[in-house]
Amino acid sequence: MSVISATLTAFALAAITTASPASATPPGIPSASTAASRLAALTVAAESHASTYNRDLFPHWITISGACDTREQVLKRDGSNVVTSSSCAATAGRWHSPYDGATWTAASDVDIDHMVQRGQRREVGAEQHARLLLIAHPD
């Protein structure tokens, strides 16, 4: 297991095992006009690490517990009445998007996106942060 993979696993386990149950609706969603105003005020900088980004440093779905990976844990956390198979796959449930009001009843229709994209994490030094955490907390 790579250093990054081990760190991401540790982060995911800590988030799942120590956090209180999550609400599918994020707190503090601004109004559309406030969001548009804030978006318009952002300065867009040129990418500086695009040529050094390595997708392999950021594993996709990591195993969290038993056969359950990150996606399956998020589906269980954010859905309602979620039923899972013995292999942890969501076989039934209901998922609601607070962003556009859409609702799904098939887990395969649900996209789970990163709040901060992998390339953007690379841009701000996430891999260095992960390495420093492992140096400070090798267990």
Coordinates of C-alpha atoms in Angstrom, one line a residue:
M1 CA 0.0 0.0 0.0
S2 CA 1.5 3.4 -0.9
V3 CA 2.0 6.2 1.6
I4 CA -0.8 8.2 0.0
S5 CA -3.2 5.2 -0.1
A6 CA -2.4 4.5 3.6
T7 CA -3.0 8.1 4.6
L8 CA -6.2 8.4 2.6
T9 CA -7.4 5.2 4.2
A10 CA -6.6 6.6 7.6
F11 CA -8.5 9.8 6.9
A12 CA -11.5 8.0 5.5
L13 CA -11.6 5.7 8.5
A14 CA -11.3 8.6 11.0
A15 CA -14.1 10.4 9.2
I16 CA -16.4 7.5 9.2
T17 CA -15.7 6.1 12.6
T18 CA -15.4 9.3 14.6
A19 CA -17.8 11.7 13.0
S20 CA -21.5 12.0 14.0
P21 CA -24.0 10.9 11.4
A22 CA -23.8 13.1 8.4
S23 CA -26.6 15.0 6.9
A24 CA -26.9 14.8 3.1
T25 CA -27.6 18.5 3.1
P26 CA -24.3 20.5 3.6
P27 CA -24.7 23.4 6.1
G28 CA -24.6 27.0 5.0
I29 CA -25.6 26.6 1.3
P30 CA -25.7 30.2 0.1
S31 CA -28.5 31.6 -2.1
A32 CA -28.0 31.5 -5.9
S33 CA -27.4 35.2 -6.0
T34 CA -24.8 35.1 -3.2
A35 CA -23.1 32.1 -4.8
A36 CA -23.0 33.9 -8.2
S37 CA -21.5 37.0 -6.6
R38 CA -18.8 35.0 -4.8
L39 CA -18.0 33.1 -7.9
A40 CA -17.7 36.3 -9.9
A41 CA -15.2 37.6 -7.3
L42 CA -12.8 34.7 -7.7
T43 CA -9.5 35.2 -9.5
V44 CA -8.5 32.3 -11.7
A45 CA -4.8 31.6 -11.7
A46 CA -2.9 29.6 -14.3
E47 CA -2.2 25.9 -13.4
S48 CA 1.2 25.4 -12.0
H49 CA 1.4 21.6 -11.4
A50 CA -0.4 20.2 -14.4
S51 CA 2.6 18.6 -15.8
T52 CA 3.6 16.8 -12.6
Y53 CA 0.2 15.5 -11.6
N54 CA 0.2 11.7 -11.2
R55 CA -3.3 10.2 -11.1
D56 CA -1.9 7.0 -9.5
L57 CA -1.0 9.0 -6.3
F58 CA -4.7 9.4 -5.6
P59 CA -6.5 6.0 -5.4
H60 CA -10.2 5.9 -6.4
W61 CA -12.3 3.9 -4.0
I62 CA -10.4 2.5 -1.1
T63 CA -11.6 -0.3 1.2
I64 CA -12.9 1.1 4.5
S65 CA -14.1 -1.9 6.3
G66 CA -14.4 -5.5 5.2
A67 CA -15.8 -5.4 1.7
C68 CA -17.0 -1.8 2.0
D69 CA -15.2 0.8 0.0
T70 CA -15.5 4.6 0.3
R71 CA -18.3 4.8 -2.3
E72 CA -20.4 2.3 -0.5
Q73 CA -19.9 4.0 2.9
V74 CA -21.0 7.3 1.4
L75 CA -24.0 5.8 -0.2
K76 CA -25.0 4.3 3.2
R77 CA -24.3 7.5 5.1
D78 CA -26.1 9.9 2.8
G79 CA -29.0 7.7 1.7
S80 CA -32.2 6.9 3.5
N81 CA -33.5 3.4 4.0
V82 CA -30.4 2.0 2.4
V83 CA -30.3 -1.8 2.1
T84 CA -26.9 -3.5 1.3
S85 CA -25.9 -6.9 0.1
S86 CA -23.5 -9.2 1.8
S87 CA -20.8 -7.6 -0.4
C88 CA -21.8 -4.1 0.9
A89 CA -23.3 -3.0 -2.4
A90 CA -26.4 -0.8 -2.0
T91 CA -29.3 -2.7 -3.4
A92 CA -32.1 -0.3 -2.4
G93 CA -32.4 3.1 -0.9
R94 CA -33.2 6.7 -1.7
W95 CA -30.7 9.5 -2.3
H96 CA -31.7 13.2 -2.5
S97 CA -29.5 16.0 -3.9
P98 CA -29.7 19.2 -1.9
Y99 CA -28.1 21.0 -4.9
D100 CA -30.8 20.4 -7.5
G101 CA -33.6 18.6 -5.7
A102 CA -33.2 15.4 -7.7
T103 CA -33.9 12.1 -6.0
W104 CA -32.6 8.6 -7.1
T105 CA -33.6 5.1 -6.0
A106 CA -30.9 3.2 -7.7
A107 CA -27.4 3.5 -6.3
S108 CA -25.9 3.2 -9.8
D109 CA -27.6 6.5 -10.7
V110 CA -25.8 8.3 -7.9
D111 CA -22.5 10.2 -8.7
I112 CA -20.3 10.8 -5.7
D113 CA -17.9 13.6 -6.4
H114 CA -15.0 15.0 -4.5
M115 CA -15.6 18.4 -2.9
V116 CA -12.0 19.1 -3.9
Q117 CA -10.9 17.4 -7.1
R118 CA -7.8 15.3 -7.1
G119 CA -5.8 17.6 -9.4
Q120 CA -6.7 20.5 -7.3
R121 CA -5.6 18.7 -4.2
R122 CA -2.3 18.1 -6.0
E123 CA -2.1 21.8 -6.9
V124 CA -2.3 22.8 -3.2
G125 CA 0.1 20.2 -1.9
A126 CA -2.1 17.4 -0.6
E127 CA 0.4 14.8 -1.3
Q128 CA 3.0 16.6 0.8
H129 CA 0.5 17.0 3.6
A130 CA -0.2 13.3 3.6
R131 CA 3.5 12.5 3.7
L132 CA 4.0 14.8 6.7
L133 CA 1.2 13.2 8.5
L134 CA 2.7 9.7 8.0
I135 CA 6.1 11.0 9.2
A136 CA 4.5 12.5 12.3
H137 CA 2.1 9.5 12.9
P138 CA 3.7 6.4 11.4
D139 CA 1.3 4.0 13.1

